[in-house]
Each structure stands twice: as structure tokens, then as C-alpha cells.
mmCIF file of C-alpha atoms in Angstrom:
data_model
loop_
_atom_site.group_PDB
_atom_site.id
_atom_site.type_symbol
_atom_site.label_atom_id
_atom_site.label_comp_id
_atom_site.label_asym_id
_atom_site.label_seq_id
_atom_site.Cartn_x
_atom_site.Cartn_y
_atom_site.Cartn_z
ATOM 1 C CA MET Q 1 1.953 2.130 -45.638
ATOM 2 C CA ASP Q 2 -0.320 -0.427 -44.046
ATOM 3 C CA PHE Q 3 -3.310 1.279 -42.438
ATOM 4 C CA SER Q 4 -5.321 -1.903 -42.028
ATOM 5 C CA GLY Q 5 -2.533 -3.661 -40.173
ATOM 6 C CA ALA Q 6 -1.595 -0.596 -38.121
ATOM 7 C CA PHE Q 7 -5.201 -0.041 -37.073
ATOM 8 C CA SER Q 8 -5.897 -3.572 -35.899
ATOM 9 C CA TRP Q 9 -8.031 -3.802 -32.769
ATOM 10 C CA VAL Q 10 -5.006 -4.797 -30.683
ATOM 11 C CA ASN Q 11 -3.092 -1.705 -31.786
ATOM 12 C CA ILE Q 12 -6.074 0.610 -31.363
ATOM 13 C CA ARG Q 13 -6.653 -0.683 -27.833
ATOM 14 C CA PHE Q 14 -2.950 -0.229 -27.084
ATOM 15 C CA LEU Q 15 -3.099 3.369 -28.333
ATOM 16 C CA LEU Q 16 -6.207 4.085 -26.260
ATOM 17 C CA GLU Q 17 -4.463 2.725 -23.176
ATOM 18 C CA GLY Q 18 -1.674 5.215 -23.855
ATOM 19 C CA LEU Q 19 -4.223 7.978 -24.371
ATOM 20 C CA TRP Q 20 -5.769 7.183 -20.998
ATOM 21 C CA VAL Q 21 -2.365 7.636 -19.351
ATOM 22 C CA THR Q 22 -1.953 10.936 -21.234
ATOM 23 C CA VAL Q 23 -5.346 12.145 -19.988
ATOM 24 C CA GLN Q 24 -4.583 11.071 -16.414
ATOM 25 C CA VAL Q 25 -1.192 12.782 -16.331
ATOM 26 C CA ALA Q 26 -2.560 15.914 -17.986
ATOM 27 C CA GLY Q 27 -5.654 16.032 -15.753
ATOM 28 C CA ILE Q 28 -3.746 15.706 -12.482
ATOM 29 C CA SER Q 29 -1.091 18.172 -13.671
ATOM 30 C CA ILE Q 30 -3.740 20.694 -14.708
ATOM 31 C CA VAL Q 31 -5.407 20.609 -11.287
ATOM 32 C CA LEU Q 32 -2.135 20.805 -9.344
ATOM 33 C CA SER Q 33 -0.555 23.475 -11.552
ATOM 34 C CA PHE Q 34 -3.711 25.608 -11.409
ATOM 35 C CA ILE Q 35 -3.783 25.470 -7.600
ATOM 36 C CA ILE Q 36 -0.047 26.097 -7.169
ATOM 37 C CA GLY Q 37 0.126 28.613 -9.998
ATOM 38 C CA GLY Q 38 -2.873 30.451 -8.555
ATOM 39 C CA LEU Q 39 -1.242 30.720 -5.140
ATOM 40 C CA ILE Q 40 2.056 31.878 -6.650
ATOM 41 C CA GLY Q 41 0.271 34.432 -8.827
ATOM 42 C CA LEU Q 42 -1.643 35.809 -5.831
ATOM 43 C CA VAL Q 43 1.535 36.063 -3.740
ATOM 44 C CA ARG Q 44 3.317 37.960 -6.509
ATOM 45 C CA PHE Q 45 0.337 40.229 -7.101
ATOM 46 C CA ALA Q 46 -0.003 41.021 -3.403
ATOM 47 C CA LYS Q 47 3.687 42.029 -3.259
ATOM 48 C CA ILE Q 48 4.273 40.375 0.109
ATOM 49 C CA PRO Q 49 7.692 41.497 1.415
ATOM 50 C CA TYR Q 50 10.496 39.017 0.694
ATOM 51 C CA LEU Q 51 8.091 36.167 -0.125
ATOM 52 C CA SER Q 52 6.990 37.728 -3.413
ATOM 53 C CA LYS Q 53 10.612 38.205 -4.476
ATOM 54 C CA ILE Q 54 11.519 34.632 -3.577
ATOM 55 C CA VAL Q 55 8.516 33.273 -5.469
ATOM 56 C CA GLY Q 56 9.297 35.620 -8.370
ATOM 57 C CA LEU Q 57 12.825 34.221 -8.603
ATOM 58 C CA TYR Q 58 11.403 30.684 -8.714
ATOM 59 C CA VAL Q 59 9.057 31.670 -11.538
ATOM 60 C CA GLU Q 60 11.775 33.350 -13.589
ATOM 61 C CA VAL Q 61 14.122 30.378 -13.228
ATOM 62 C CA ILE Q 62 11.498 27.787 -14.187
ATOM 63 C CA ARG Q 63 10.104 29.810 -17.097
ATOM 64 C CA ASN Q 64 13.553 30.042 -18.639
ATOM 65 C CA LEU Q 65 14.308 26.322 -18.455
ATOM 66 C CA PRO Q 66 13.212 23.769 -21.074
ATOM 67 C CA LEU Q 67 10.528 21.382 -19.848
ATOM 68 C CA LEU Q 68 12.624 18.439 -21.034
ATOM 69 C CA LEU Q 69 15.373 19.433 -18.601
ATOM 70 C CA ILE Q 70 12.874 19.576 -15.733
ATOM 71 C CA ILE Q 71 11.589 16.106 -16.638
ATOM 72 C CA PHE Q 72 15.164 14.770 -16.647
ATOM 73 C CA PHE Q 73 15.882 16.487 -13.324
ATOM 74 C CA THR Q 74 12.750 15.089 -11.673
ATOM 75 C CA TYR Q 75 13.329 11.515 -12.791
ATOM 76 C CA PHE Q 76 17.123 11.212 -12.771
ATOM 77 C CA ALA Q 77 18.511 13.903 -10.436
ATOM 78 C CA LEU Q 78 16.056 13.943 -7.517
ATOM 79 C CA PRO Q 79 16.770 10.271 -6.625
ATOM 80 C CA GLN Q 80 20.388 11.331 -6.047
ATOM 81 C CA ILE Q 81 19.191 13.337 -3.022
ATOM 82 C CA GLY Q 82 16.760 10.685 -1.836
ATOM 83 C CA ILE Q 83 13.571 11.955 -3.524
ATOM 84 C CA ARG Q 84 12.149 9.231 -5.740
ATOM 85 C CA PHE Q 85 9.078 9.138 -7.955
ATOM 86 C CA ASP Q 86 7.969 6.477 -10.377
ATOM 87 C CA ILE Q 87 7.665 7.371 -14.056
ATOM 88 C CA PHE Q 88 4.004 8.381 -13.774
ATOM 89 C CA TRP Q 89 4.512 10.779 -10.875
ATOM 90 C CA SER Q 90 7.834 12.075 -12.203
ATOM 91 C CA ALA Q 91 5.992 13.297 -15.295
ATOM 92 C CA ILE Q 92 3.258 14.897 -13.175
ATOM 93 C CA VAL Q 93 5.731 16.621 -10.850
ATOM 94 C CA ALA Q 94 7.778 17.977 -13.776
ATOM 95 C CA LEU Q 95 4.715 19.219 -15.658
ATOM 96 C CA THR Q 96 3.274 20.778 -12.499
ATOM 97 C CA ILE Q 97 6.513 22.615 -11.705
ATOM 98 C CA PHE Q 98 6.751 24.002 -15.225
ATOM 99 C CA GLU Q 99 3.095 24.811 -15.854
ATOM 100 C CA SER Q 100 2.472 26.360 -12.417
ATOM 101 C CA ALA Q 101 5.187 28.924 -13.172
ATOM 102 C CA MET Q 102 3.557 29.719 -16.522
ATOM 103 C CA LEU Q 103 0.065 29.933 -15.047
ATOM 104 C CA SER Q 104 1.200 32.158 -12.181
ATOM 105 C CA GLU Q 105 2.224 34.831 -14.682
ATOM 106 C CA ILE Q 106 -1.109 34.567 -16.495
ATOM 107 C CA ILE Q 107 -2.993 34.931 -13.220
ATOM 108 C CA ARG Q 108 -0.823 37.817 -12.021
ATOM 109 C CA GLY Q 109 -1.248 39.566 -15.366
ATOM 110 C CA GLY Q 110 -5.016 39.082 -15.263
ATOM 111 C CA LEU Q 111 -5.219 40.616 -11.782
ATOM 112 C CA ASN Q 112 -2.989 43.517 -12.789
ATOM 113 C CA ALA Q 113 -5.337 44.204 -15.702
ATOM 114 C CA VAL Q 114 -8.169 45.027 -13.284
ATOM 115 C CA PRO Q 115 -8.243 48.804 -12.594
ATOM 116 C CA ASN Q 116 -6.733 49.800 -9.245
ATOM 117 C CA GLY Q 117 -9.905 51.643 -8.373
ATOM 118 C CA GLN Q 118 -11.739 48.341 -8.002
ATOM 119 C CA MET Q 119 -9.722 47.365 -4.944
ATOM 120 C CA GLU Q 120 -9.994 50.864 -3.519
ATOM 121 C CA ALA Q 121 -13.772 50.740 -3.943
ATOM 122 C CA ALA Q 122 -13.894 47.327 -2.275
ATOM 123 C CA ARG Q 123 -11.873 48.548 0.698
ATOM 124 C CA SER Q 124 -14.065 51.636 1.028
ATOM 125 C CA THR Q 125 -17.127 49.385 1.469
ATOM 126 C CA GLY Q 126 -15.484 47.667 4.438
ATOM 127 C CA LEU Q 127 -14.088 44.586 2.703
ATOM 128 C CA SER Q 128 -10.664 43.363 3.771
ATOM 129 C CA TYR Q 129 -7.866 43.064 1.200
ATOM 130 C CA GLY Q 130 -8.429 39.312 0.964
ATOM 131 C CA GLN Q 131 -12.195 39.721 0.553
ATOM 132 C CA GLY Q 132 -11.714 42.385 -2.112
ATOM 133 C CA LEU Q 133 -9.337 40.087 -3.933
ATOM 134 C CA TRP Q 134 -11.693 37.109 -3.763
ATOM 135 C CA TYR Q 135 -15.022 38.816 -4.447
ATOM 136 C CA ILE Q 136 -14.012 41.705 -6.708
ATOM 137 C CA LEU Q 137 -10.639 41.342 -8.429
ATOM 138 C CA ILE Q 138 -10.504 37.610 -9.146
ATOM 139 C CA PRO Q 139 -13.971 37.414 -10.815
ATOM 140 C CA GLN Q 140 -13.099 40.376 -13.052
ATOM 141 C CA GLY Q 141 -9.595 39.167 -13.779
ATOM 142 C CA LEU Q 142 -10.830 35.671 -14.586
ATOM 143 C CA LYS Q 143 -12.526 36.949 -17.729
ATOM 144 C CA LYS Q 144 -9.149 38.098 -19.021
ATOM 145 C CA MET Q 145 -7.259 35.071 -17.693
ATOM 146 C CA LEU Q 146 -9.494 32.347 -19.105
ATOM 147 C CA PRO Q 147 -8.358 32.282 -22.778
ATOM 148 C CA PRO Q 148 -4.594 32.167 -21.992
ATOM 149 C CA ILE Q 149 -5.166 29.691 -19.142
ATOM 150 C CA VAL Q 150 -6.976 27.313 -21.497
ATOM 151 C CA SER Q 151 -4.235 27.767 -24.109
ATOM 152 C CA GLN Q 152 -1.694 26.823 -21.431
ATOM 153 C CA PHE Q 153 -3.717 23.740 -20.479
ATOM 154 C CA ILE Q 154 -3.841 22.673 -24.135
ATOM 155 C CA ALA Q 155 -0.076 23.149 -24.326
ATOM 156 C CA LEU Q 156 0.252 21.008 -21.182
ATOM 157 C CA ILE Q 157 -1.659 18.153 -22.818
ATOM 158 C CA LYS Q 158 0.685 18.260 -25.796
ATOM 159 C CA ASP Q 159 3.711 18.574 -23.515
ATOM 160 C CA THR Q 160 2.925 15.198 -21.958
ATOM 161 C CA SER Q 161 4.455 13.690 -25.100
ATOM 162 C CA LEU Q 162 7.875 14.893 -23.890
ATOM 163 C CA ALA Q 163 7.646 12.380 -21.050
ATOM 164 C CA VAL Q 164 8.262 9.686 -23.659
ATOM 165 C CA ILE Q 165 11.930 10.383 -22.906
ATOM 166 C CA ILE Q 166 11.516 8.668 -19.510
ATOM 167 C CA ALA Q 167 9.329 5.918 -21.047
ATOM 168 C CA LEU Q 168 6.010 7.171 -19.687
ATOM 169 C CA PRO Q 169 3.506 4.761 -21.289
ATOM 170 C CA GLU Q 170 1.428 7.539 -22.868
ATOM 171 C CA VAL Q 171 0.053 7.697 -26.386
ATOM 172 C CA THR Q 172 3.309 8.751 -28.097
ATOM 173 C CA HIS Q 173 5.245 5.985 -26.356
ATOM 174 C CA HIS Q 174 2.677 3.377 -27.372
ATOM 175 C CA ALA Q 175 2.656 4.662 -30.955
ATOM 176 C CA LYS Q 176 6.458 4.295 -31.084
ATOM 177 C CA ILE Q 177 6.148 0.690 -29.944
ATOM 178 C CA ILE Q 178 3.577 -0.025 -32.648
ATOM 179 C CA TYR Q 179 5.488 1.534 -35.542
ATOM 180 C CA GLY Q 180 8.636 -0.120 -34.235
ATOM 181 C CA GLN Q 181 7.066 -3.382 -35.440
ATOM 182 C CA SER Q 182 7.047 -2.234 -39.061
ATOM 183 C CA THR Q 183 8.119 0.848 -41.011
ATOM 184 C CA ASN Q 184 4.765 0.596 -42.818
ATOM 185 C CA TYR Q 185 3.074 1.633 -39.572
ATOM 186 C CA VAL Q 186 4.942 4.945 -39.172
ATOM 187 C CA LEU Q 187 2.559 7.181 -41.148
ATOM 188 C CA PRO Q 188 -0.624 5.517 -39.804
ATOM 189 C CA MET Q 189 0.613 6.002 -36.234
ATOM 190 C CA PHE Q 190 1.402 9.669 -36.840
ATOM 191 C CA VAL Q 191 -2.079 10.093 -38.294
ATOM 192 C CA ALA Q 192 -3.555 8.350 -35.246
ATOM 193 C CA MET Q 193 -1.571 10.499 -32.790
ATOM 194 C CA THR Q 194 -2.609 13.642 -34.654
ATOM 195 C CA LEU Q 195 -6.277 12.714 -34.415
ATOM 196 C CA LEU Q 196 -6.105 11.716 -30.750
ATOM 197 C CA TYR Q 197 -4.287 14.873 -29.641
ATOM 198 C CA PHE Q 198 -6.619 16.999 -31.759
ATOM 199 C CA LEU Q 199 -9.752 15.430 -30.279
ATOM 200 C CA VAL Q 200 -8.588 15.889 -26.676
ATOM 201 C CA CYS Q 201 -7.373 19.469 -27.200
ATOM 202 C CA TYR Q 202 -10.409 20.441 -29.263
ATOM 203 C CA ALA Q 203 -12.743 19.095 -26.588
ATOM 204 C CA LEU Q 204 -10.947 21.247 -24.014
ATOM 205 C CA SER Q 205 -11.250 24.308 -26.266
ATOM 206 C CA LEU Q 206 -15.011 23.723 -26.571
ATOM 207 C CA VAL Q 207 -15.314 23.599 -22.785
ATOM 208 C CA ALA Q 208 -13.333 26.835 -22.622
ATOM 209 C CA LYS Q 209 -15.693 28.550 -25.057
ATOM 210 C CA GLN Q 210 -18.649 27.598 -22.894
ATOM 211 C CA LEU Q 211 -16.893 28.984 -19.831
ATOM 212 C CA GLU Q 212 -16.105 32.227 -21.655
ATOM 213 C CA LEU Q 213 -19.754 32.652 -22.565
ATOM 214 C CA ARG Q 214 -20.751 31.980 -18.970
ATOM 215 C CA PHE Q 215 -18.374 34.588 -17.566
ATOM 216 C CA LYS Q 216 -19.335 37.324 -20.058
#
């Protein structure tokens, strides 16, 4: 083991560059998957004829596929039908497809957990179905959704490491390059990756705790 050599400034800067890519990919994927997953969850909850069943089929298919397969499909298979993304956006598209399906079920479950009488009460006051959903059900359901949503976001951050298979220059990829220089760097790089992933995920969990307190 050679911690001093592994943690030279050049290597640390290289790792941080990879971490920045990880944060970018995770951040964009979180926003996109939350928006798409929210829409899918609302459609399934509303039980819109035909559309809800079609969306439900999409969710069931995606949830039962490994993320690695979706990453491969996005980067290697889509170009065969003329849809091309670079490595960065291939990772984002794959993560968004997978995580939006997961989040849609969390959101649908959170809305289903709100008593039916809440919507009935909202409609009796003159609110439309959409207004009752937005002003009554979603705020109540969000309290139940928040912990699993944050857990899913943390899982998404860790899942970015799977994109190393398509050579996304994120933190795991950069760590592999560094410990490829010397076997003495393997343990130091695993220690470094552990700390970096922990710090990012722990920071997100702290934000989540503050949000939970705010919504109580």
C-alpha cells in the first residue's frame, strides 16, 4: 500500500474531476427522473383509461430489468436505430429511464396512502380533481413519499458507478485509472471512493432530514 503516492495532488485532482462528473450526472438524472416519475405516478394514480395501463406496463418492464442492461441498451443498441448519445448523456438517459420507473411507484404509493375521504372533501368544496390532487393529496402524500424518494436518490448517486462500463469519466472510472498505475494504489483508491460516495450521499441525507422537519 502506498497512500502517500496514491494521494498525490495530481491524483486527488483527477479523482475530484471524476466526482464532479458523478455529481453532474446524478443531479441531472435526479431532476429528470423526479419530473418524469412524478408524471407517471400521477397518471397511474388517476387511473386514466388505457394510458394508465400503458404507463403501468412500461413501469413493470423497467423495474424488472437490471440497470446495467439499460445502460448497455442506451449506449450500444439505440445507435442501431439512429438514436445516438455521447457517453455523458447515455448515462443520464439510462439512469432517468430506470429511476423514473422506481420513483413513479413511490409517488403512486404515497398518494394511495392518503385517505380517500380527502379527495371527496376537496371535491365537495368545489375544487376540481386536478386542484384537489395538487392542493390536498400531493402535500399530504409528500410527507410519506419523502424518505423513500431520498433513499432512491441516494441509490441513484451510487448507481452512477455502473456507467463505468461505458467509460463514463466519473469517480470510479478515474479511480480505476489511478490504481491501474500500481497495485499499491488499489486499497487507497477504494478508501478514497468510499469517502467520496459517503460524503455526497450523507450530505443528501442531511438535506432530506431538514425537508422532513419542514413538512411535519
